[in-house]
Short mmCIF file of C-alpha atoms in Angstrom, two decimals:
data_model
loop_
_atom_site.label_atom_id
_atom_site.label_comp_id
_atom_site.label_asym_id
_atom_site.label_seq_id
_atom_site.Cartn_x
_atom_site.Cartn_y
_atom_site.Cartn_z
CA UNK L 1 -24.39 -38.70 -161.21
CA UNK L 2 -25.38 -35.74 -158.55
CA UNK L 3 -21.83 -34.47 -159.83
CA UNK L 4 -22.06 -34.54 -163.96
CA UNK L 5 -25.80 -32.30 -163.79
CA UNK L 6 -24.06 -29.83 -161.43
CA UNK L 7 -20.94 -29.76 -163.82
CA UNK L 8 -23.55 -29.51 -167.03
CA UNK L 9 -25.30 -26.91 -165.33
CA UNK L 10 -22.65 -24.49 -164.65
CA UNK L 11 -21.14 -24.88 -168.29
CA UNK L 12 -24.77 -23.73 -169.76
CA UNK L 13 -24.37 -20.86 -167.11
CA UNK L 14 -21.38 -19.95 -168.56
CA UNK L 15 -22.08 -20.26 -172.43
CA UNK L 16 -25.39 -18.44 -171.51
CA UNK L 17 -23.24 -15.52 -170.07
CA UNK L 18 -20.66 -15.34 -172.94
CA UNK L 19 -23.76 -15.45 -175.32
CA UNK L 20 -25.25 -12.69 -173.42
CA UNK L 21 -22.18 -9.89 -173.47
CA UNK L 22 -21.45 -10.62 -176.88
CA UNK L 23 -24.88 -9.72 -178.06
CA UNK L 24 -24.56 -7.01 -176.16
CA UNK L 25 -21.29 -5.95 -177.02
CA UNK L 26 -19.55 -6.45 -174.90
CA UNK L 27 -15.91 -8.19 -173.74
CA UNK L 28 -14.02 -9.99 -171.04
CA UNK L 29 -12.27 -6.23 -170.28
CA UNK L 30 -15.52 -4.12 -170.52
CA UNK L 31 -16.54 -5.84 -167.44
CA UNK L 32 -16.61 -4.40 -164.15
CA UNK L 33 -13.66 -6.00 -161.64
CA UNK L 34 -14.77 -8.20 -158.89
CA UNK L 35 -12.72 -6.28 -155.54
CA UNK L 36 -10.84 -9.24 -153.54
CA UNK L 37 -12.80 -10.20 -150.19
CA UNK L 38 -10.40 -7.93 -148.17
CA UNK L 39 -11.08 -4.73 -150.20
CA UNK L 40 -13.77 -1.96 -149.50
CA UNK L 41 -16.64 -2.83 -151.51
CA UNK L 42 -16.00 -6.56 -151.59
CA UNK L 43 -19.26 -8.51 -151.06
CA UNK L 44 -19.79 -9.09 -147.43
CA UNK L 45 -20.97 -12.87 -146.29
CA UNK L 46 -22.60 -12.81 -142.56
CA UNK L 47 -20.82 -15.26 -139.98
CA UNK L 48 -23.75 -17.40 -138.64
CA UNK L 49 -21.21 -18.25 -135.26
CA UNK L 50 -21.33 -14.55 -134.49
CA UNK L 51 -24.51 -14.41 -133.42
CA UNK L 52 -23.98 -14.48 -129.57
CA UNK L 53 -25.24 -16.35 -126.69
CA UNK L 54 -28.64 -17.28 -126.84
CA UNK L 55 -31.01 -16.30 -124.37
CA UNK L 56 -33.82 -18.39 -123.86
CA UNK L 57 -36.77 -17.65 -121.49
CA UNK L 58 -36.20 -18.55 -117.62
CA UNK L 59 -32.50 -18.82 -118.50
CA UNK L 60 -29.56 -18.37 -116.32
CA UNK L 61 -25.73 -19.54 -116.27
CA UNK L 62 -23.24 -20.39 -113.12
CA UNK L 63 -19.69 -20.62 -114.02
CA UNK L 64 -17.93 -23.43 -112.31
CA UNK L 65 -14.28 -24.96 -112.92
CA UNK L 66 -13.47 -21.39 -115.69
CA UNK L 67 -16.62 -23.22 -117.79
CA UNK L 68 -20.20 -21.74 -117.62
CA UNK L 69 -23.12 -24.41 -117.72
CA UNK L 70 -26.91 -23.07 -118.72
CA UNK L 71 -29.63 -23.93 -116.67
CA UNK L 72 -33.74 -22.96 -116.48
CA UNK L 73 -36.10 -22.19 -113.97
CA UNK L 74 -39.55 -23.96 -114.67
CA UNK L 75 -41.65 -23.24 -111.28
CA UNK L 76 -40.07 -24.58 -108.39
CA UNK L 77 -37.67 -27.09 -109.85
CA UNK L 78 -34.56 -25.96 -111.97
CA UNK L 79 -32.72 -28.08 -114.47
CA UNK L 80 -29.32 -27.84 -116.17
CA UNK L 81 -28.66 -27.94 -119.74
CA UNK L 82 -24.89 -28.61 -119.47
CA UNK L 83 -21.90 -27.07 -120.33
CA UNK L 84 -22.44 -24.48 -123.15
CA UNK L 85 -18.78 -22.79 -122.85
CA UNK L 86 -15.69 -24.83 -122.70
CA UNK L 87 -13.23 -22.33 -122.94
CA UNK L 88 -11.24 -21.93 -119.83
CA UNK L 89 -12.55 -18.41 -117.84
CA UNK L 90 -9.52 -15.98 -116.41
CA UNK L 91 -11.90 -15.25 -113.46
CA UNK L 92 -14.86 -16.94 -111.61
CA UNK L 93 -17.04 -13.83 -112.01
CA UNK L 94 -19.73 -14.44 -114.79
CA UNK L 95 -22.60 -11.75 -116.15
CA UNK L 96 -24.11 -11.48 -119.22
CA UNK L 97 -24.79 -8.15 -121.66
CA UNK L 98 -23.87 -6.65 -124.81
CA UNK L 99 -20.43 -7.10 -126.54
CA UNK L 100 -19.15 -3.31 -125.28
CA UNK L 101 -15.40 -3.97 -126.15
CA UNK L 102 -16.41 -3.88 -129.65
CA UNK L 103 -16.17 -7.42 -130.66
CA UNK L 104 -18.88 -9.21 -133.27
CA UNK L 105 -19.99 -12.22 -130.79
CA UNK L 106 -22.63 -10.30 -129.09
CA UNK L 107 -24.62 -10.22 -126.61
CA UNK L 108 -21.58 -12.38 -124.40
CA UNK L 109 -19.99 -12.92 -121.00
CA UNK L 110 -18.07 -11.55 -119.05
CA UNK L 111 -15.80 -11.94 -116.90
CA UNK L 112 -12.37 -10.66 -115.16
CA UNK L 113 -8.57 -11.46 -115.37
CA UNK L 114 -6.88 -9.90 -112.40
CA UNK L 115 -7.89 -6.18 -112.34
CA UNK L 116 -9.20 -6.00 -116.26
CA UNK L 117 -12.26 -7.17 -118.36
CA UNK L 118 -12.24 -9.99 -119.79
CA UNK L 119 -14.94 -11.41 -122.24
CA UNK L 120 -15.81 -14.63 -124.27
CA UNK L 121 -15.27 -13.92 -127.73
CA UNK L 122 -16.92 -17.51 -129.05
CA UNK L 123 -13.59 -19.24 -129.05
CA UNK L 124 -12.03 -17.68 -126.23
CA UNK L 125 -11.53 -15.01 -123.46
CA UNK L 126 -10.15 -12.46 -123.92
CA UNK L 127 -8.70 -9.43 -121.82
CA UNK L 128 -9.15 -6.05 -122.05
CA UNK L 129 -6.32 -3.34 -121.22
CA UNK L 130 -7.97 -1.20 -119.12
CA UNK L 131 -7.91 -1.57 -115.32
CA UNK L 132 -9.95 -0.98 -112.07
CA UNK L 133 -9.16 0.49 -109.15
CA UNK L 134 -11.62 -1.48 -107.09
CA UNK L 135 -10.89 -5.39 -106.49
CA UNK L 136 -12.73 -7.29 -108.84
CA UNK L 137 -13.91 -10.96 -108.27
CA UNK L 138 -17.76 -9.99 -109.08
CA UNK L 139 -19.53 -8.89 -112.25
CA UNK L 140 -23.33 -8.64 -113.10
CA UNK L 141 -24.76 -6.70 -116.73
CA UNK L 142 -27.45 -6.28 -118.74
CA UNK L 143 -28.18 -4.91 -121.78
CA UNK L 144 -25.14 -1.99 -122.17
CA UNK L 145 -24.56 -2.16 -118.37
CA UNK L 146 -21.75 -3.55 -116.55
CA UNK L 147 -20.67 -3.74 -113.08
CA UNK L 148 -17.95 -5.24 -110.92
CA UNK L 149 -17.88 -5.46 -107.00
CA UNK L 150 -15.84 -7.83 -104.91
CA UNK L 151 -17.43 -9.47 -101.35
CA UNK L 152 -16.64 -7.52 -98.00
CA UNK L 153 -16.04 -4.34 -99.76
CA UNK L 154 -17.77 -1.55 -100.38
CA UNK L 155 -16.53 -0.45 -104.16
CA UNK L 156 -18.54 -0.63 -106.81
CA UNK L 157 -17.32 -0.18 -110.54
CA UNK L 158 -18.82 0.54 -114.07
CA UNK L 159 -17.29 -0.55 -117.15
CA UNK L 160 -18.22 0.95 -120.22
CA UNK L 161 -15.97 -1.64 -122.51
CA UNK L 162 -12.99 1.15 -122.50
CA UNK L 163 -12.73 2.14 -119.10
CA UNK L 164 -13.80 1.67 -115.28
CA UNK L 165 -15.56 4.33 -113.21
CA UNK L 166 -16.15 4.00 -109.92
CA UNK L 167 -20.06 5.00 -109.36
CA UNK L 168 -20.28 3.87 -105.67
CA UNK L 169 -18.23 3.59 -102.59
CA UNK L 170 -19.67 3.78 -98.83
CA UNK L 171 -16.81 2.71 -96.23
CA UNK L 172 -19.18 1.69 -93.46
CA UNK L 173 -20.71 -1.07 -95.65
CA UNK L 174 -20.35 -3.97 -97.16
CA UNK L 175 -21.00 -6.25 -100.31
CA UNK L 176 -22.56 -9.65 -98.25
CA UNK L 177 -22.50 -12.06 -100.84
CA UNK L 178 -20.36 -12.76 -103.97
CA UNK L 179 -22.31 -11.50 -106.39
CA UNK L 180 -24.74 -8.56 -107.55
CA UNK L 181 -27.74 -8.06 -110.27
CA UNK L 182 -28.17 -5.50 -112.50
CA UNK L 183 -32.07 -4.63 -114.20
CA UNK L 184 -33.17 -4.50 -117.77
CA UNK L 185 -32.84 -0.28 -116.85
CA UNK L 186 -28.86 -0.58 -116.10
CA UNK L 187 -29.77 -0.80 -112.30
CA UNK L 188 -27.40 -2.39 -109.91
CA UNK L 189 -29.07 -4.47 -107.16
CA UNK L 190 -27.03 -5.12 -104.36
CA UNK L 191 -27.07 -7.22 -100.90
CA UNK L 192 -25.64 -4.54 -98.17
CA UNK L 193 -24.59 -4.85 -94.94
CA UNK L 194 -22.37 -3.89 -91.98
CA UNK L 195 -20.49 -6.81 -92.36
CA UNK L 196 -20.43 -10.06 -94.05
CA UNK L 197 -22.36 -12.58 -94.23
CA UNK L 198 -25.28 -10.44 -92.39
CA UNK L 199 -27.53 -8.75 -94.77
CA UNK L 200 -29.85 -5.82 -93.56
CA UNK L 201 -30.60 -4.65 -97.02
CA UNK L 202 -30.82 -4.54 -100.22
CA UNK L 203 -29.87 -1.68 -102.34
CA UNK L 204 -30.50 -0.62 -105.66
CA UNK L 205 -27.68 1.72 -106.98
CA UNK L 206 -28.19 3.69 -110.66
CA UNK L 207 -25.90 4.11 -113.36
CA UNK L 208 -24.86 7.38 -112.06
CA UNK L 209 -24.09 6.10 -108.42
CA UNK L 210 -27.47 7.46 -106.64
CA UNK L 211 -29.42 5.07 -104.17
CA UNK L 212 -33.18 4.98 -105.96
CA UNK L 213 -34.47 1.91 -103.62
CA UNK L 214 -33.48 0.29 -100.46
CA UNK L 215 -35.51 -2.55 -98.86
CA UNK L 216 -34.89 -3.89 -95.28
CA UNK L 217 -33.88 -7.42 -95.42
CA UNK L 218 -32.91 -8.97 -92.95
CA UNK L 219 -30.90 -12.69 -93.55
CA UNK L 220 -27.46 -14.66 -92.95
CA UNK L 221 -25.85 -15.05 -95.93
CA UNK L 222 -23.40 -17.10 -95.47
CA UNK L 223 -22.06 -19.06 -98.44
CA UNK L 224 -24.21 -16.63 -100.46
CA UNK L 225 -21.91 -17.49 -104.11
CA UNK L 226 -24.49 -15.70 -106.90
CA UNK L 227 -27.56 -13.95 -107.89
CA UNK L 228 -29.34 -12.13 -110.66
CA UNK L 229 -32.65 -10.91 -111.78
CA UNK L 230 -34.75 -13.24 -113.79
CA UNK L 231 -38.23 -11.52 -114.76
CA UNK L 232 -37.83 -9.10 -112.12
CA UNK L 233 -37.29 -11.11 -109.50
CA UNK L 234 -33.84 -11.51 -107.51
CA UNK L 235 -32.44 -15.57 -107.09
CA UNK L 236 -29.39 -15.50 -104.64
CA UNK L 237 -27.67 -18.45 -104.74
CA UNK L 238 -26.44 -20.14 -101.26
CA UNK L 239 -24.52 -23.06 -101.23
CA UNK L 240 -23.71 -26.04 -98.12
CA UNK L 241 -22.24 -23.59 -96.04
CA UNK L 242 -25.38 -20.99 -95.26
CA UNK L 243 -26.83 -22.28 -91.87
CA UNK L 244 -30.30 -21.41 -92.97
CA UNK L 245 -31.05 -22.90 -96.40
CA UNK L 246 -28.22 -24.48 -97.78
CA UNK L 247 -27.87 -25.67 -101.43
CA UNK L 248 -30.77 -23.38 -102.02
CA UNK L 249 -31.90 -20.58 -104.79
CA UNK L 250 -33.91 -18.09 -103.22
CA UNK L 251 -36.76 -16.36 -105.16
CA UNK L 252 -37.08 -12.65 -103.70
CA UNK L 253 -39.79 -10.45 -104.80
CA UNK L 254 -40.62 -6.49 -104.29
CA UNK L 255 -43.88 -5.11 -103.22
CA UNK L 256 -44.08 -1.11 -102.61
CA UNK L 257 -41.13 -0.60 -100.29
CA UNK L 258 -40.67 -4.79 -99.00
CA UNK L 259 -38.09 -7.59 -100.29
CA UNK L 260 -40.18 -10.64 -99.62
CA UNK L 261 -38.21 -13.89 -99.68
CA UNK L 262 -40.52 -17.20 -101.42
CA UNK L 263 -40.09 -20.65 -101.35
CA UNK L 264 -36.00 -21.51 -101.38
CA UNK L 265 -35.96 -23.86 -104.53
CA UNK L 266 -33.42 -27.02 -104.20
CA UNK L 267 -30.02 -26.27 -106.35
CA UNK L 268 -26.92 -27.52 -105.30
CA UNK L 269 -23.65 -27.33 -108.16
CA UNK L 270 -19.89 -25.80 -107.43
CA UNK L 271 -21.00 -22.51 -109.73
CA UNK L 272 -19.08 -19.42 -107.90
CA UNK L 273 -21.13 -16.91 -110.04
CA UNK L 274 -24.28 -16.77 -111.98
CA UNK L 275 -25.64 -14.45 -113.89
CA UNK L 276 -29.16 -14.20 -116.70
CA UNK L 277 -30.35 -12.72 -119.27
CA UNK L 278 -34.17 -11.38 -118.94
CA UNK L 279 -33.81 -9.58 -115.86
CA UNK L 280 -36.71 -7.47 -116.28
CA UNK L 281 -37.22 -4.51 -113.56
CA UNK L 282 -38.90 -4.84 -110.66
CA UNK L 283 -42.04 -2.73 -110.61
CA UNK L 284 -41.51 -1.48 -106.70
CA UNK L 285 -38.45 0.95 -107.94
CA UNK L 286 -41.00 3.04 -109.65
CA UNK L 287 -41.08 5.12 -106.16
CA UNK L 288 -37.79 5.61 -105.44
CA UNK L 289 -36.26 6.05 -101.98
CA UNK L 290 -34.41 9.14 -102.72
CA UNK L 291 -34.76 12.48 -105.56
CA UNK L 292 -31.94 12.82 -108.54
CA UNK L 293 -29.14 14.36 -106.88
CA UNK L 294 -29.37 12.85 -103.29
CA UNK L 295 -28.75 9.34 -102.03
CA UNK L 296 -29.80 8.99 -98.36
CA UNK L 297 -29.54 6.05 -96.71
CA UNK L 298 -29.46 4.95 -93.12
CA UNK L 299 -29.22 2.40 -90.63
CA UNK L 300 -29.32 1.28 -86.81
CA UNK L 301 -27.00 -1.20 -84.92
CA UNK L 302 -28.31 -2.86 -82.74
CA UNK L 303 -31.51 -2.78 -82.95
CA UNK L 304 -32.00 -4.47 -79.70
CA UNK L 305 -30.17 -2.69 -76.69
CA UNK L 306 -29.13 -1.85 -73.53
CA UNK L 307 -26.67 1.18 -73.41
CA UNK L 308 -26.73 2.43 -77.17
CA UNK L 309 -26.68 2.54 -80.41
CA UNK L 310 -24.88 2.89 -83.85
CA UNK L 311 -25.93 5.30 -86.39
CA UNK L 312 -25.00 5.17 -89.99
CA UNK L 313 -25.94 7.44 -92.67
CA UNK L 314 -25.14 8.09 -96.25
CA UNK L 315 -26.21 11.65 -97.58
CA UNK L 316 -25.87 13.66 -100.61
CA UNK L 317 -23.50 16.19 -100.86
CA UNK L 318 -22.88 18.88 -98.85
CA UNK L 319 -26.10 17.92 -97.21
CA UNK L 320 -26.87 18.15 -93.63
CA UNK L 321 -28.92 15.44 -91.54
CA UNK L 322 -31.43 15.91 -88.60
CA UNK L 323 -31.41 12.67 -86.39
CA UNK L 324 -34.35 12.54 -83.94
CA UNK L 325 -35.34 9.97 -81.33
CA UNK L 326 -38.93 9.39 -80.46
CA UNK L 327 -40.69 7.48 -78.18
CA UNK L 328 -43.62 5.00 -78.88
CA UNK L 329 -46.21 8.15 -78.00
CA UNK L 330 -44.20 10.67 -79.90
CA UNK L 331 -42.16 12.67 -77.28
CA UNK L 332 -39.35 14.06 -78.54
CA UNK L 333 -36.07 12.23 -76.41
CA UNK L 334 -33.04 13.29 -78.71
CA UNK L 335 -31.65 15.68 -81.77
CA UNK L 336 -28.92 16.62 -83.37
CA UNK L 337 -27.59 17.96 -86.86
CA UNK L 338 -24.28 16.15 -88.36
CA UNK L 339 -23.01 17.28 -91.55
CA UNK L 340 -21.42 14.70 -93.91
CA UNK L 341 -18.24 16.12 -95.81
CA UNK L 342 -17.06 12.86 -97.07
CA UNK L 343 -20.76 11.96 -97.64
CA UNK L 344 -21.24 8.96 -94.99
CA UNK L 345 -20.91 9.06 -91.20
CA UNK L 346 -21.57 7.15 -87.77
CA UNK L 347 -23.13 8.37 -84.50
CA UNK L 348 -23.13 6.36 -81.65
CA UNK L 349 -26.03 7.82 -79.34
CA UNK L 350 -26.25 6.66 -75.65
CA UNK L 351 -29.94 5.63 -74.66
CA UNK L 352 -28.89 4.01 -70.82
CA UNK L 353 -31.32 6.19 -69.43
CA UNK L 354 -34.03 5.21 -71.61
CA UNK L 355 -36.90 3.18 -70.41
CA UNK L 356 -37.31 0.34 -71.63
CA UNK L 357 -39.90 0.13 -74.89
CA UNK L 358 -39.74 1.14 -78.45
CA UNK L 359 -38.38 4.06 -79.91
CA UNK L 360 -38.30 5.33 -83.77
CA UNK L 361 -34.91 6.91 -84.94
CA UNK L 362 -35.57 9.44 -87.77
CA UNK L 363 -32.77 10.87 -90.24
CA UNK L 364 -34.22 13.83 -92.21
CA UNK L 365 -31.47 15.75 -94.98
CA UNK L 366 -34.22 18.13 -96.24
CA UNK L 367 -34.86 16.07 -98.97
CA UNK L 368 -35.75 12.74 -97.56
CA UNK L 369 -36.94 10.97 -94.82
CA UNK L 370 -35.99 7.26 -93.56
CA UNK L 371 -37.35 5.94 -90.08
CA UNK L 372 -36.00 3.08 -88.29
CA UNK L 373 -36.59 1.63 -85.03
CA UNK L 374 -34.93 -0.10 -81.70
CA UNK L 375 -35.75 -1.44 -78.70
CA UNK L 376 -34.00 -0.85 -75.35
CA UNK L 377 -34.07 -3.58 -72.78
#
């Protein structure tokens, strides 16, 4: 019955419309032509899949087995809300940002197929030509922002949906766990150290390569598979293998010029990436460690010792560093200028004939100031 009204309906339409043209005059071939779909001015009906992924609040994704699965963070317990892509993944990175390869699913993942891009289209992944110079098996994005890294190295690449440029290298460090962050300002936030799994910091690297932030942190991270910003804090992800807090998220939060670790929260899945959307900026990076232009950054190994230590420093250009040693009253024990040509350097400094007590290590550039300390036994 449904079937007849609808069919009665449109032949009244139609009678109506003949009525109406020949009052006015008009014909079948005074009528403007209807363009086919595929022609320029042919209406244009909006695909309702295109949309994107959805980001919900306290959202994140881990990609496990090529398929991501969504899950939420509600306080201290997080829940997952299943597998949301099936499609298989090229890579096991995973991050999350605007479609910048020019494709209509957006915002999407990403992820990598051997040197290249590759991202989820809302059927499938898909490659992009270009390629990196830098290993790629890590990815993190937000917004128009995306990054790629790899564990144990020290390369750090931007892709911009056409090409890769590298925006930070520093041979004496290292990436410590398999992943990186990036903030809602394009900010890459990144676990550092002198070699894997031991963190000492973490570093937050711009879009143009220059260090704006680095916090002392001291942790194994061991087994560390993911992390990402999630309303401006940092999760890391550690699975069974960290001897500390296994199958654990850990909430990390900034304060002035501290990374202060919270409560680990229970989480234990096969993801080997994760990523978020809602990353938000952490309010601490508002006083940044170094100017525009300069990107000092140093650090001491050991920092407990007997015959000497290990300096490492990171300068701008063409820059050259004071290092100074002082004791715990202030007398001056050591100093020395090094200038930094290919931008990073190591001085090992022998303190045998200190006594044993405290002493602060100072690099100065002329632009900035860091201070670290030691202890000789």
């Amino acid at each position: 019955m449904k079937n007849i009204y609808t069919l009665i309906l449109i032949c009244f339409s139609l009678t109506l419309k003949a009525q109406v043209n020949r009052d006015a005059g008009l014909s079948e071939n005074d009528l403007p032509p209807v363009p086919p779909l595929n022609e320029p001015g042919a209406p244009v009906f909006k695909n309702e899949s295109l949309i994107g992924i959805t980001c919900t609040p306290n959202t994140f994704w881990g990609i496990s087995g090529s398929q991501v699965s969504e899950y939420a963070i509600n306080g201290g317990v997080i829940t997952n809300n299943g597998i949301i892509v099936s499609a298989t993944s090229p890579g096991n990175s995973l991050s999350f940002c605007n479609n910048l390869s020019g494709g209509a699913f957006s915002p999407t993942f990403y992820s990598h197929s051997a040197s290249s891009a590759a991202y989820y289209d809302g059927a499938a992944w898909l490659a992009d030509p270009a390629t990196s110079n830098c290993s790629l098996s890590n990815s993190a994005g937000a917004g128009n922002y995306l990054y790629y890294n790899s564990y144990g190295a020290s390369c750090l690449d931007k892709y911009d949906g056409t090409s890769f440029t590298q925006v930070y290298s520093a041979p004496q460090l290292k990436f410590t766990i398999a992943d990186l962050a990036v903030d809602d300002a394009g900010n890459a936030w990144c676990l550092m150290g002198l070699a894997t799994p031991n963190t000492d910091s973490i570093m937050v690297i711009s879009p143009t390569g220059q260090v704006i932030k680095q916090y002392p942190f001291s942790m194994n991270t061991l087994n560390g598979y993911g992390c990402f910003l999630l309303n401006g804090i940092l999760y890391v992800g550690l699975g069974g293998g960290n001897p500390n807090t296994p199958n654990t998220m850990l909430p990390i939060s900034f304060v002035g010029n501290s990374a202060i670790a919270g409560t680990p929260i229970s989480f234990t899945n096969g993801s080997l990436d994760l990523a978020s959307c809602n990353a938000g900026t952490p309010l601490s990076i508002d006083a940044p460690l170094s100017p525009p232009g300069n990107s000092l950054w140093f650090t001491i190994q050991p920092t407990i010792v007997t015959d000497h230590i290990s300096c490492f420093v990171t300068t701008g250009k063409n820059l050259t560093a004071g290092i100074t040693i002082h004791d715990a009253v202030g007398k001056l024990l050591y100093s020395e200028q090094i200038r930094n040509p290919d931008f990073n350097s190591k001085k090992d400094i022998d303190v045998k004939l200190f006594s044993k007590g405290i002493y602060f290590v100072t690099v100065n550039d002329g632009k900035d100031k860091v201070v670290k300390k030691f202890v000789k036994e």
